[in-house]
Coordinates of C-alpha atoms and ligand atoms in Angstrom, one line a residue:
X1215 CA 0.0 0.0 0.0
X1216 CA 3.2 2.3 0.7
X1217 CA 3.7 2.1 -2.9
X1218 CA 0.2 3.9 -3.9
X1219 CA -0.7 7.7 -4.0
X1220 CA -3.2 8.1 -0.7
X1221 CA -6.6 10.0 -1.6
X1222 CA -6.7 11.4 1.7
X1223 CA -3.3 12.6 3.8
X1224 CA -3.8 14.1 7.1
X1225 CA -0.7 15.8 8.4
X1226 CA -0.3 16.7 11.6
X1227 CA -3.8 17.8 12.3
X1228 CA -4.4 19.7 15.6
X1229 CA -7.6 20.6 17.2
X1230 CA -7.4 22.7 20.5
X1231 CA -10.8 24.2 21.9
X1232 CA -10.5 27.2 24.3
X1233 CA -11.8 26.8 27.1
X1234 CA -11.6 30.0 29.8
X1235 CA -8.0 30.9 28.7
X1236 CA -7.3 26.8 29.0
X1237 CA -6.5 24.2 26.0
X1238 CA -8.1 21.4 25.3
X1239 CA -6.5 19.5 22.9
X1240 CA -9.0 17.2 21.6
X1241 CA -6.7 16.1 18.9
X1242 CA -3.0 16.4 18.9
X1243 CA -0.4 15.9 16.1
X1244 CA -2.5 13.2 14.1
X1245 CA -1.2 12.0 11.2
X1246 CA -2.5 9.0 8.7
X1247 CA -2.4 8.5 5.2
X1248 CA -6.0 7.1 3.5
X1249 CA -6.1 4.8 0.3
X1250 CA -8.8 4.7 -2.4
X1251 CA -10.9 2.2 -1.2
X1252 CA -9.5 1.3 1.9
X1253 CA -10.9 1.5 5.2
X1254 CA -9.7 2.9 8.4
X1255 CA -11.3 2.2 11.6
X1256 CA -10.7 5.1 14.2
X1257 CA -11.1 3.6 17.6
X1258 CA -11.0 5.2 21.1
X1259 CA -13.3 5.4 24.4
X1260 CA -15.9 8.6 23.8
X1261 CA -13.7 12.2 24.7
X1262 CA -10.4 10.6 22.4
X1263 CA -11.0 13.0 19.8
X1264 CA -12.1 10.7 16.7
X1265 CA -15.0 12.3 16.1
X1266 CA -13.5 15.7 16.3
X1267 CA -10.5 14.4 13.5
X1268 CA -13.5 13.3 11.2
X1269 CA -15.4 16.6 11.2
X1270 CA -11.7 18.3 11.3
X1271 CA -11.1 16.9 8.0
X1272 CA -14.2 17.7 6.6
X1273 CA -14.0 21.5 7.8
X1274 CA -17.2 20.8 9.7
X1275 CA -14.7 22.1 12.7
X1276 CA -11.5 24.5 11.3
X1277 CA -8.4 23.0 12.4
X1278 CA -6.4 24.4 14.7
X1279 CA -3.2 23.7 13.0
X1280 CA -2.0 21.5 10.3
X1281 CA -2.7 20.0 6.9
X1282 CA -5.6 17.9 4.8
X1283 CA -4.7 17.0 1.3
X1284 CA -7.7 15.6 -0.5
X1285 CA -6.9 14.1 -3.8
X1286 CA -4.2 16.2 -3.7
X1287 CA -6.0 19.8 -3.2
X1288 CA -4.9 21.1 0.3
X1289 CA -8.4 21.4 1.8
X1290 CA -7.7 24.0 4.5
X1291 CA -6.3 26.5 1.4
X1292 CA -9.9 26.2 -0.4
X1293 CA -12.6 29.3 -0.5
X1294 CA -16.0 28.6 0.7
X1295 CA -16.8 27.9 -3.1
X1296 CA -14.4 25.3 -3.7
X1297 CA -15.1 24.0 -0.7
X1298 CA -18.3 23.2 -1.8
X1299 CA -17.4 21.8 -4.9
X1300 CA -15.3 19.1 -2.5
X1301 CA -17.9 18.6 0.0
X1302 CA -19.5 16.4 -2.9
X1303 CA -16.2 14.3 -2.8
X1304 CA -16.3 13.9 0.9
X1305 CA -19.5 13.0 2.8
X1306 CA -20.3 12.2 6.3
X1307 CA -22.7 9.8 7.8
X1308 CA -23.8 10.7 11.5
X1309 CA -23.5 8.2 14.9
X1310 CA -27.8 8.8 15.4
X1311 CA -30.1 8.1 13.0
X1312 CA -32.8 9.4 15.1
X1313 CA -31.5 13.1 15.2
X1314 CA -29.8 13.4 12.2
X1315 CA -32.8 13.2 10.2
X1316 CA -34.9 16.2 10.3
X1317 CA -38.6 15.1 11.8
X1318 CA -40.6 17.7 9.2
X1319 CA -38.8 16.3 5.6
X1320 CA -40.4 12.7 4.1
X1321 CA -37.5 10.6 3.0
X1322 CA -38.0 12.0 -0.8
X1323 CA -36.6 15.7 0.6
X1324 CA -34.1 14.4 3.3
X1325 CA -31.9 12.4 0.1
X1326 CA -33.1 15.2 -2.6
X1327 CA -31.9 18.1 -0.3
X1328 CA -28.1 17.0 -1.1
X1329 CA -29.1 16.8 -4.9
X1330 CA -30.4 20.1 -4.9
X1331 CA -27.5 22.2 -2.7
X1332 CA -25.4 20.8 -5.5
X1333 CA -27.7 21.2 -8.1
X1334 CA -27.3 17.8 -9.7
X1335 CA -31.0 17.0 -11.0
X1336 CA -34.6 18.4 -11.2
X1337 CA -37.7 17.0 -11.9
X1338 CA -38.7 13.8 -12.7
X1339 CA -34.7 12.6 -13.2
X1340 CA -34.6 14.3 -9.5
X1341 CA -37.7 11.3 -8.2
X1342 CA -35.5 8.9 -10.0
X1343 CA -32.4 9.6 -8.9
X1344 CA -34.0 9.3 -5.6
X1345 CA -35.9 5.5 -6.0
X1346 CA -32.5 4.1 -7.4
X1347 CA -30.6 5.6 -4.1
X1348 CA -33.0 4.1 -1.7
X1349 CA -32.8 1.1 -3.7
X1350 CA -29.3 0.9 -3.2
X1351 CA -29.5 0.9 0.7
X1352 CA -32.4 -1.8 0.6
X1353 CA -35.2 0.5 0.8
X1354 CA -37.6 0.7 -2.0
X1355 CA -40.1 3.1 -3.7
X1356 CA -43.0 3.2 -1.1
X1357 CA -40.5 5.2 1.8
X1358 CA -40.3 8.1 -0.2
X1359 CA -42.9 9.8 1.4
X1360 CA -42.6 8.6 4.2
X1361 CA -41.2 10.4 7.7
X1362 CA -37.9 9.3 9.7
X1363 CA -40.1 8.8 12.5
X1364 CA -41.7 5.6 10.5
X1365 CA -38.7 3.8 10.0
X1366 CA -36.8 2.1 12.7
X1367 CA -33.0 2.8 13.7
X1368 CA -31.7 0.5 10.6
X1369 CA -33.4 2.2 8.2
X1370 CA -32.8 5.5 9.3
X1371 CA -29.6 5.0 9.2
X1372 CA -29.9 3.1 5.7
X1373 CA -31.3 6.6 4.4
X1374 CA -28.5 8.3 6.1
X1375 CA -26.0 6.5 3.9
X1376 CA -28.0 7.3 0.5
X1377 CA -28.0 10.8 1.5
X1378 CA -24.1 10.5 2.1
X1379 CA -24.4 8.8 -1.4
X1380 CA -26.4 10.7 -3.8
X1381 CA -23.7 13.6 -4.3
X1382 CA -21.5 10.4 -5.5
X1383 CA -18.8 11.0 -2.8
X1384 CA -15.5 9.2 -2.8
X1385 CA -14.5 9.4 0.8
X1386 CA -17.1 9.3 3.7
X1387 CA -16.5 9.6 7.3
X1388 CA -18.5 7.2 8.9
X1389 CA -19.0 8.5 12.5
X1390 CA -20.2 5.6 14.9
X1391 CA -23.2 4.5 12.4
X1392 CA -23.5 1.8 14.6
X1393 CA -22.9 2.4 17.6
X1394 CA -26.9 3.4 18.7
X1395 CA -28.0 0.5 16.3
X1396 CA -29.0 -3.3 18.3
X1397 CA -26.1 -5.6 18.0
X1398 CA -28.3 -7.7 15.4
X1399 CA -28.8 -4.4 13.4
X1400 CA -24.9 -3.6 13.6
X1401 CA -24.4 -6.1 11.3
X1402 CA -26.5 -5.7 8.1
X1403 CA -25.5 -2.2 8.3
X1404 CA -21.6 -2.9 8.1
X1405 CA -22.8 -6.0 5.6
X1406 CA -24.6 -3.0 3.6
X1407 CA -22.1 -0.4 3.7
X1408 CA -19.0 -3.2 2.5
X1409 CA -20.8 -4.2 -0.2
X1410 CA -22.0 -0.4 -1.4
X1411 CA -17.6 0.3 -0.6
X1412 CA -17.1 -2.6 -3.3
X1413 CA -19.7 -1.8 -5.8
X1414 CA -19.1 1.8 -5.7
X1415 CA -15.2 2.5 -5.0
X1416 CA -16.0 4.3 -2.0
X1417 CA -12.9 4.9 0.9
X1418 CA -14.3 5.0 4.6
X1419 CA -12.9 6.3 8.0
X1420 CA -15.0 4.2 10.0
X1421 CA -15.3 6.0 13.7
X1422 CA -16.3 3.9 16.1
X1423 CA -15.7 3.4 20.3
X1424 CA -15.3 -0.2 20.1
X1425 CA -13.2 -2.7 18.1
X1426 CA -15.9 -5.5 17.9
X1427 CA -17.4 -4.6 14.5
X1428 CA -14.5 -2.2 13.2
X1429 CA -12.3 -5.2 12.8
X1430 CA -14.6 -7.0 10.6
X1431 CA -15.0 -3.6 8.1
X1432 CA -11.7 -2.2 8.4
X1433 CA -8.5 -2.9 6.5
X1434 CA -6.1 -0.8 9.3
X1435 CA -6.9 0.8 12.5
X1436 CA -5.3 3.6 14.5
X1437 CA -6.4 3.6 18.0
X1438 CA -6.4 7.0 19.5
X1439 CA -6.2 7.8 23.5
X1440 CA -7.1 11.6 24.3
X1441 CA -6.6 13.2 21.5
X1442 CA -3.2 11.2 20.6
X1443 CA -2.5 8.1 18.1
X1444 CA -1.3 5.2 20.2
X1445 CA -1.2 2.0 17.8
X1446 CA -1.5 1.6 14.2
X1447 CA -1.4 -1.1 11.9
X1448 CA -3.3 -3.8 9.5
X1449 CA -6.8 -5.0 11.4
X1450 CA -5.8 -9.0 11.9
X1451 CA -2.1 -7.7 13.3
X1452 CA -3.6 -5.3 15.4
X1453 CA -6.2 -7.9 16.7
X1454 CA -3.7 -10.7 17.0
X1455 CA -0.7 -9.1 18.0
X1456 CA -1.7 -6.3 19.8
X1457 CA 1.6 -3.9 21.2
X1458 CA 0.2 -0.8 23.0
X1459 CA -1.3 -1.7 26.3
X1460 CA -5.0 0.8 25.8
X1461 CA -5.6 -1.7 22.8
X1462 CA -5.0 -4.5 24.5
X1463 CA -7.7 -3.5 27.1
X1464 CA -10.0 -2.6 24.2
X1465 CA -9.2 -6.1 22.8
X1466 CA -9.9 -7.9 26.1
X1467 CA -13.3 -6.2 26.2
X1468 CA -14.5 -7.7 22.8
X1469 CA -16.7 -11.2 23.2
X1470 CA -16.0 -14.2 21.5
X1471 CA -18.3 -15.6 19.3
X1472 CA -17.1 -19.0 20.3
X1473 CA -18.7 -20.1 24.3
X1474 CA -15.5 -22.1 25.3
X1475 CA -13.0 -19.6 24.6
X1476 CA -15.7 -16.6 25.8
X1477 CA -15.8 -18.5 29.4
X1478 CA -12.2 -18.2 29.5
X1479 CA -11.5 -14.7 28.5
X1480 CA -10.1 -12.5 30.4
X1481 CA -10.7 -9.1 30.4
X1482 CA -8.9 -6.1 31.5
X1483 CA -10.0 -3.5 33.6
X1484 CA -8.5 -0.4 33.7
X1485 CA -8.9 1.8 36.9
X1486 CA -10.1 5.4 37.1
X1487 CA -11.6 8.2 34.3
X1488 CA -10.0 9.1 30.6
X1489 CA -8.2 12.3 32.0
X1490 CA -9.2 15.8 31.3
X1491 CA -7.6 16.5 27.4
X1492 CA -6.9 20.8 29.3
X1493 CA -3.6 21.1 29.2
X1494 CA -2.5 17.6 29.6
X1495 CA 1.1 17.2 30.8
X1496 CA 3.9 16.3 28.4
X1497 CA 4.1 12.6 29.5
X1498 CA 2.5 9.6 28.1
X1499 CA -1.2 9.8 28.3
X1500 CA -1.9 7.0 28.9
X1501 CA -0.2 7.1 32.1
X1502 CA -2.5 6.8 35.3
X1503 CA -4.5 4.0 33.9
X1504 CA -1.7 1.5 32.1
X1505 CA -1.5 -1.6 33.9
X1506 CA 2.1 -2.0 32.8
X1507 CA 3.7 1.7 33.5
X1508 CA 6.9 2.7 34.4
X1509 CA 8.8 5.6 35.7
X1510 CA 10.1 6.5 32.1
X1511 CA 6.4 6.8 31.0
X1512 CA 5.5 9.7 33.5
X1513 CA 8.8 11.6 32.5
X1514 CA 8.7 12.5 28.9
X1515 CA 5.6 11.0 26.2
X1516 CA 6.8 8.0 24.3
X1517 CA 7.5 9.2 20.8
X1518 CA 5.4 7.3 17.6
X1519 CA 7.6 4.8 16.1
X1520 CA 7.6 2.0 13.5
X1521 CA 8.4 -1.3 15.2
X1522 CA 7.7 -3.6 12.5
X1523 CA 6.7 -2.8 8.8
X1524 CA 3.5 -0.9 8.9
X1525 CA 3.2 -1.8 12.8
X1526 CA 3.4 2.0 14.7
X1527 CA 3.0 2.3 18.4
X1528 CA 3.8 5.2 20.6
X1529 CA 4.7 3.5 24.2
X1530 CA 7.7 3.2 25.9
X1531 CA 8.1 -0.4 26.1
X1532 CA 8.7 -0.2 22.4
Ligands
SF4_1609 FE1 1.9 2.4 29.6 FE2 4.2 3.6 29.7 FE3 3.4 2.5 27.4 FE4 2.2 4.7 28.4 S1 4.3 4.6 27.7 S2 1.2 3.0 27.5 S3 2.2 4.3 30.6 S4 3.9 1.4 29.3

Protein backbone atom coordinates (compact mmCIF):
# COMPACT_ATOMS: atom_id res chain seq x y z
CA UNK A 1 0.00 0.00 0.00
CA UNK A 2 3.20 2.34 0.66
CA UNK A 3 3.66 2.05 -2.94
CA UNK A 4 0.17 3.93 -3.86
CA UNK A 5 -0.70 7.73 -4.02
CA UNK A 6 -3.16 8.14 -0.69
CA UNK A 7 -6.58 10.00 -1.58
CA UNK A 8 -6.66 11.44 1.65
CA UNK A 9 -3.31 12.60 3.83
CA UNK A 10 -3.76 14.10 7.06
CA UNK A 11 -0.72 15.76 8.39
CA UNK A 12 -0.33 16.66 11.62
CA UNK A 13 -3.81 17.76 12.35
CA UNK A 14 -4.45 19.72 15.58
CA UNK A 15 -7.59 20.61 17.20
CA UNK A 16 -7.41 22.70 20.51
CA UNK A 17 -10.82 24.17 21.91
CA UNK A 18 -10.53 27.19 24.30
CA UNK A 19 -11.82 26.83 27.10
CA UNK A 20 -11.58 30.00 29.83
CA UNK A 21 -8.04 30.91 28.65
CA UNK A 22 -7.27 26.77 28.98
CA UNK A 23 -6.46 24.21 25.99
CA UNK A 24 -8.15 21.40 25.31
CA UNK A 25 -6.53 19.50 22.93
CA UNK A 26 -8.96 17.17 21.63
CA UNK A 27 -6.72 16.05 18.89
CA UNK A 28 -3.00 16.37 18.90
CA UNK A 29 -0.44 15.91 16.13
CA UNK A 30 -2.49 13.21 14.15
CA UNK A 31 -1.23 12.04 11.18
CA UNK A 32 -2.51 8.97 8.71
CA UNK A 33 -2.45 8.47 5.16
CA UNK A 34 -5.98 7.14 3.54
CA UNK A 35 -6.06 4.76 0.31
CA UNK A 36 -8.75 4.68 -2.40
CA UNK A 37 -10.85 2.18 -1.19
CA UNK A 38 -9.53 1.27 1.90
CA UNK A 39 -10.92 1.52 5.23
CA UNK A 40 -9.66 2.87 8.36
CA UNK A 41 -11.27 2.21 11.62
CA UNK A 42 -10.66 5.09 14.19
CA UNK A 43 -11.15 3.65 17.56
CA UNK A 44 -10.98 5.16 21.12
CA UNK A 45 -13.28 5.43 24.43
CA UNK A 46 -15.94 8.65 23.79
CA UNK A 47 -13.70 12.21 24.69
CA UNK A 48 -10.36 10.64 22.43
CA UNK A 49 -10.98 13.00 19.83
CA UNK A 50 -12.06 10.68 16.65
CA UNK A 51 -15.01 12.28 16.12
CA UNK A 52 -13.52 15.66 16.33
CA UNK A 53 -10.48 14.37 13.46
CA UNK A 54 -13.50 13.29 11.24
CA UNK A 55 -15.39 16.56 11.16
CA UNK A 56 -11.74 18.26 11.32
CA UNK A 57 -11.09 16.88 8.01
CA UNK A 58 -14.16 17.67 6.57
CA UNK A 59 -14.03 21.54 7.80
CA UNK A 60 -17.22 20.79 9.73
CA UNK A 61 -14.66 22.06 12.67
CA UNK A 62 -11.46 24.47 11.30
CA UNK A 63 -8.37 22.96 12.39
CA UNK A 64 -6.38 24.45 14.66
CA UNK A 65 -3.16 23.71 12.97
CA UNK A 66 -2.05 21.54 10.31
CA UNK A 67 -2.72 19.97 6.85
CA UNK A 68 -5.62 17.93 4.82
CA UNK A 69 -4.69 17.05 1.26
CA UNK A 70 -7.72 15.61 -0.53
CA UNK A 71 -6.87 14.06 -3.76
CA UNK A 72 -4.21 16.15 -3.71
CA UNK A 73 -6.04 19.77 -3.19
CA UNK A 74 -4.94 21.13 0.25
CA UNK A 75 -8.42 21.43 1.84
CA UNK A 76 -7.74 24.02 4.48
CA UNK A 77 -6.33 26.50 1.42
CA UNK A 78 -9.92 26.24 -0.41
CA UNK A 79 -12.61 29.35 -0.49
CA UNK A 80 -16.05 28.60 0.72
CA UNK A 81 -16.77 27.95 -3.07
CA UNK A 82 -14.39 25.34 -3.65
CA UNK A 83 -15.10 24.04 -0.67
CA UNK A 84 -18.26 23.20 -1.85
CA UNK A 85 -17.36 21.76 -4.93
CA UNK A 86 -15.25 19.14 -2.48
CA UNK A 87 -17.92 18.59 -0.01
CA UNK A 88 -19.52 16.37 -2.90
CA UNK A 89 -16.24 14.31 -2.81
CA UNK A 90 -16.28 13.92 0.90
CA UNK A 91 -19.46 13.03 2.82
CA UNK A 92 -20.26 12.18 6.27
CA UNK A 93 -22.70 9.75 7.82
CA UNK A 94 -23.78 10.74 11.46
CA UNK A 95 -23.46 8.20 14.91
CA UNK A 96 -27.76 8.83 15.38
CA UNK A 97 -30.10 8.07 13.04
CA UNK A 98 -32.78 9.44 15.14
CA UNK A 99 -31.46 13.12 15.24
CA UNK A 100 -29.82 13.40 12.24
CA UNK A 101 -32.82 13.22 10.22
CA UNK A 102 -34.90 16.18 10.32
CA UNK A 103 -38.58 15.05 11.76
CA UNK A 104 -40.57 17.70 9.20
CA UNK A 105 -38.84 16.25 5.63
CA UNK A 106 -40.39 12.71 4.10
CA UNK A 107 -37.45 10.60 3.02
CA UNK A 108 -38.03 12.03 -0.80
CA UNK A 109 -36.60 15.68 0.60
CA UNK A 110 -34.15 14.38 3.32
CA UNK A 111 -31.95 12.42 0.11
CA UNK A 112 -33.06 15.18 -2.65
CA UNK A 113 -31.91 18.12 -0.33
CA UNK A 114 -28.11 16.98 -1.09
CA UNK A 115 -29.05 16.76 -4.91
CA UNK A 116 -30.42 20.10 -4.86
CA UNK A 117 -27.54 22.15 -2.72
CA UNK A 118 -25.42 20.82 -5.50
CA UNK A 119 -27.66 21.22 -8.14
CA UNK A 120 -27.33 17.80 -9.73
CA UNK A 121 -31.00 17.03 -11.05
CA UNK A 122 -34.57 18.37 -11.23
CA UNK A 123 -37.68 17.00 -11.89
CA UNK A 124 -38.69 13.83 -12.75
CA UNK A 125 -34.74 12.60 -13.19
CA UNK A 126 -34.63 14.34 -9.47
CA UNK A 127 -37.67 11.29 -8.21
CA UNK A 128 -35.48 8.88 -10.04
CA UNK A 129 -32.44 9.58 -8.90
CA UNK A 130 -33.97 9.29 -5.62
CA UNK A 131 -35.85 5.54 -5.95
CA UNK A 132 -32.50 4.11 -7.40
CA UNK A 133 -30.57 5.57 -4.13
CA UNK A 134 -32.98 4.08 -1.66
CA UNK A 135 -32.77 1.07 -3.67
CA UNK A 136 -29.34 0.91 -3.20
CA UNK A 137 -29.49 0.87 0.71
CA UNK A 138 -32.38 -1.80 0.58
CA UNK A 139 -35.22 0.50 0.83
CA UNK A 140 -37.64 0.70 -2.03
CA UNK A 141 -40.14 3.13 -3.66
CA UNK A 142 -42.95 3.16 -1.05
CA UNK A 143 -40.53 5.21 1.80
CA UNK A 144 -40.26 8.11 -0.24
CA UNK A 145 -42.94 9.79 1.41
CA UNK A 146 -42.60 8.59 4.16
CA UNK A 147 -41.24 10.43 7.73
CA UNK A 148 -37.88 9.33 9.70
CA UNK A 149 -40.12 8.80 12.51
CA UNK A 150 -41.72 5.60 10.52
CA UNK A 151 -38.74 3.81 9.96
CA UNK A 152 -36.83 2.05 12.67
CA UNK A 153 -32.96 2.79 13.69
CA UNK A 154 -31.74 0.53 10.58
CA UNK A 155 -33.41 2.17 8.20
CA UNK A 156 -32.76 5.55 9.28
CA UNK A 157 -29.63 4.96 9.22
CA UNK A 158 -29.92 3.15 5.71
CA UNK A 159 -31.28 6.60 4.42
CA UNK A 160 -28.54 8.32 6.11
CA UNK A 161 -25.96 6.47 3.89
CA UNK A 162 -28.05 7.31 0.50
CA UNK A 163 -28.00 10.76 1.52
CA UNK A 164 -24.09 10.49 2.13
CA UNK A 165 -24.37 8.82 -1.43
CA UNK A 166 -26.42 10.72 -3.76
CA UNK A 167 -23.70 13.62 -4.26
CA UNK A 168 -21.49 10.39 -5.53
CA UNK A 169 -18.85 11.03 -2.77
CA UNK A 170 -15.50 9.23 -2.81
CA UNK A 171 -14.51 9.38 0.76
CA UNK A 172 -17.07 9.30 3.68
CA UNK A 173 -16.49 9.59 7.26
CA UNK A 174 -18.53 7.24 8.91
CA UNK A 175 -19.00 8.49 12.51
CA UNK A 176 -20.15 5.64 14.86
CA UNK A 177 -23.19 4.49 12.40
CA UNK A 178 -23.53 1.76 14.57
CA UNK A 179 -22.86 2.38 17.64
CA UNK A 180 -26.90 3.36 18.65
CA UNK A 181 -28.04 0.45 16.34
CA UNK A 182 -29.01 -3.31 18.34
CA UNK A 183 -26.07 -5.59 17.95
CA UNK A 184 -28.28 -7.73 15.36
CA UNK A 185 -28.81 -4.35 13.41
CA UNK A 186 -24.95 -3.60 13.58
CA UNK A 187 -24.35 -6.06 11.34
CA UNK A 188 -26.53 -5.69 8.09
CA UNK A 189 -25.52 -2.21 8.27
CA UNK A 190 -21.55 -2.92 8.07
CA UNK A 191 -22.76 -6.03 5.59
CA UNK A 192 -24.58 -2.95 3.60
CA UNK A 193 -22.07 -0.37 3.74
CA UNK A 194 -19.03 -3.16 2.52
CA UNK A 195 -20.78 -4.18 -0.22
CA UNK A 196 -21.96 -0.39 -1.40
CA UNK A 197 -17.61 0.27 -0.63
CA UNK A 198 -17.09 -2.55 -3.29
CA UNK A 199 -19.65 -1.78 -5.78
CA UNK A 200 -19.07 1.77 -5.68
CA UNK A 201 -15.16 2.55 -4.95
CA UNK A 202 -15.96 4.32 -2.00
CA UNK A 203 -12.87 4.92 0.86
CA UNK A 204 -14.33 5.01 4.57
CA UNK A 205 -12.92 6.31 8.00
CA UNK A 206 -15.04 4.19 10.03
CA UNK A 207 -15.28 6.00 13.71
CA UNK A 208 -16.26 3.91 16.11
CA UNK A 209 -15.72 3.35 20.32
CA UNK A 210 -15.34 -0.22 20.11
CA UNK A 211 -13.23 -2.71 18.06
CA UNK A 212 -15.86 -5.47 17.85
CA UNK A 213 -17.38 -4.60 14.48
CA UNK A 214 -14.49 -2.17 13.18
CA UNK A 215 -12.32 -5.16 12.82
CA UNK A 216 -14.56 -7.02 10.57
CA UNK A 217 -15.01 -3.62 8.09
CA UNK A 218 -11.68 -2.24 8.44
CA UNK A 219 -8.48 -2.94 6.53
CA UNK A 220 -6.08 -0.85 9.25
CA UNK A 221 -6.88 0.79 12.53
CA UNK A 222 -5.35 3.55 14.46
CA UNK A 223 -6.42 3.57 17.96
CA UNK A 224 -6.44 6.96 19.53
CA UNK A 225 -6.25 7.82 23.47
CA UNK A 226 -7.10 11.59 24.27
CA UNK A 227 -6.59 13.20 21.49
CA UNK A 228 -3.16 11.24 20.64
CA UNK A 229 -2.51 8.10 18.13
CA UNK A 230 -1.32 5.18 20.17
CA UNK A 231 -1.16 2.04 17.81
CA UNK A 232 -1.52 1.59 14.25
CA UNK A 233 -1.39 -1.06 11.94
CA UNK A 234 -3.33 -3.76 9.47
CA UNK A 235 -6.76 -5.04 11.38
CA UNK A 236 -5.78 -8.99 11.91
CA UNK A 237 -2.11 -7.75 13.33
CA UNK A 238 -3.65 -5.35 15.43
CA UNK A 239 -6.17 -7.88 16.66
CA UNK A 240 -3.74 -10.73 16.95
CA UNK A 241 -0.66 -9.14 17.99
CA UNK A 242 -1.67 -6.27 19.78
CA UNK A 243 1.61 -3.86 21.20
CA UNK A 244 0.15 -0.79 22.97
CA UNK A 245 -1.33 -1.70 26.31
CA UNK A 246 -4.99 0.79 25.84
CA UNK A 247 -5.56 -1.67 22.80
CA UNK A 248 -4.99 -4.52 24.51
CA UNK A 249 -7.68 -3.48 27.06
CA UNK A 250 -9.96 -2.58 24.18
CA UNK A 251 -9.24 -6.07 22.83
CA UNK A 252 -9.92 -7.88 26.06
CA UNK A 253 -13.29 -6.21 26.16
CA UNK A 254 -14.54 -7.73 22.80
CA UNK A 255 -16.70 -11.22 23.22
CA UNK A 256 -15.95 -14.23 21.48
CA UNK A 257 -18.25 -15.59 19.25
CA UNK A 258 -17.06 -18.97 20.27
CA UNK A 259 -18.73 -20.06 24.25
CA UNK A 260 -15.54 -22.12 25.32
CA UNK A 261 -12.98 -19.64 24.60
CA UNK A 262 -15.65 -16.57 25.85
CA UNK A 263 -15.81 -18.51 29.39
CA UNK A 264 -12.18 -18.19 29.51
CA UNK A 265 -11.45 -14.72 28.47
CA UNK A 266 -10.09 -12.52 30.41
CA UNK A 267 -10.72 -9.08 30.44
CA UNK A 268 -8.87 -6.13 31.47
CA UNK A 269 -9.98 -3.53 33.64
CA UNK A 270 -8.50 -0.41 33.67
CA UNK A 271 -8.93 1.84 36.90
CA UNK A 272 -10.08 5.37 37.11
CA UNK A 273 -11.65 8.17 34.33
CA UNK A 274 -9.98 9.14 30.63
CA UNK A 275 -8.19 12.31 32.05
CA UNK A 276 -9.18 15.76 31.28
CA UNK A 277 -7.62 16.50 27.43
CA UNK A 278 -6.92 20.78 29.33
CA UNK A 279 -3.58 21.14 29.20
CA UNK A 280 -2.48 17.64 29.63
CA UNK A 281 1.06 17.19 30.80
CA UNK A 282 3.90 16.32 28.44
CA UNK A 283 4.05 12.55 29.49
CA UNK A 284 2.54 9.57 28.06
CA UNK A 285 -1.25 9.80 28.27
CA UNK A 286 -1.92 6.96 28.87
CA UNK A 287 -0.23 7.05 32.09
CA UNK A 288 -2.45 6.76 35.35
CA UNK A 289 -4.52 4.02 33.93
CA UNK A 290 -1.72 1.51 32.09
CA UNK A 291 -1.54 -1.62 33.93
CA UNK A 292 2.10 -1.97 32.80
CA UNK A 293 3.68 1.69 33.53
CA UNK A 294 6.92 2.67 34.44
CA UNK A 295 8.76 5.60 35.69
CA UNK A 296 10.10 6.53 32.06
CA UNK A 297 6.41 6.78 30.95
CA UNK A 298 5.52 9.70 33.55
CA UNK A 299 8.84 11.61 32.50
CA UNK A 300 8.74 12.50 28.91
CA UNK A 301 5.64 11.04 26.19
CA UNK A 302 6.84 8.00 24.25
CA UNK A 303 7.53 9.19 20.81
CA UNK A 304 5.41 7.32 17.55
CA UNK A 305 7.59 4.76 16.09
CA UNK A 306 7.58 1.96 13.45
CA UNK A 307 8.39 -1.29 15.17
CA UNK A 308 7.66 -3.63 12.48
CA UNK A 309 6.72 -2.83 8.77
CA UNK A 310 3.48 -0.93 8.87
CA UNK A 311 3.15 -1.80 12.75
CA UNK A 312 3.38 1.98 14.73
CA UNK A 313 2.96 2.30 18.37
CA UNK A 314 3.75 5.21 20.63
CA UNK A 315 4.66 3.53 24.20
CA UNK A 316 7.74 3.23 25.88
CA UNK A 317 8.08 -0.41 26.10
CA UNK A 318 8.73 -0.18 22.44
FE1 LIG B 1 1.86 2.37 29.59
FE2 LIG B 1 4.19 3.60 29.72
FE3 LIG B 1 3.41 2.54 27.44
FE4 LIG B 1 2.24 4.72 28.41
S1 LIG B 1 4.34 4.56 27.73
S2 LIG B 1 1.24 2.96 27.53
S3 LIG B 1 2.25 4.33 30.60
S4 LIG B 1 3.87 1.45 29.32
Amino acid sequence: MENKKPLLKVENLKKYFNIQGRQLKAVDNVSFELYKGETLGLVGESGCGKSTIGKTILRLHEPTDGKVIFDGVSVYDLSKNKMKDIRKKMQIIFQDPYSSLDPRMNVADIIGEALDIHQLVKGEARTARIKELLRLVGLNDDHLSRFAHEFSGGQRQRIGIARALAVEPDFIVCDEPISALDVSIQAQIVNLMKELQNRLGLTYLFIAHDLSMVRYISDRILVMYLGNMVELAESDTLSMKPLHPYTEVLLSAVPIPNPSIEQSRKRIIVEGEVPSPIDPPPICPFYGRCPKAMDICKGKKPLWKEVEPQHFVACHLY
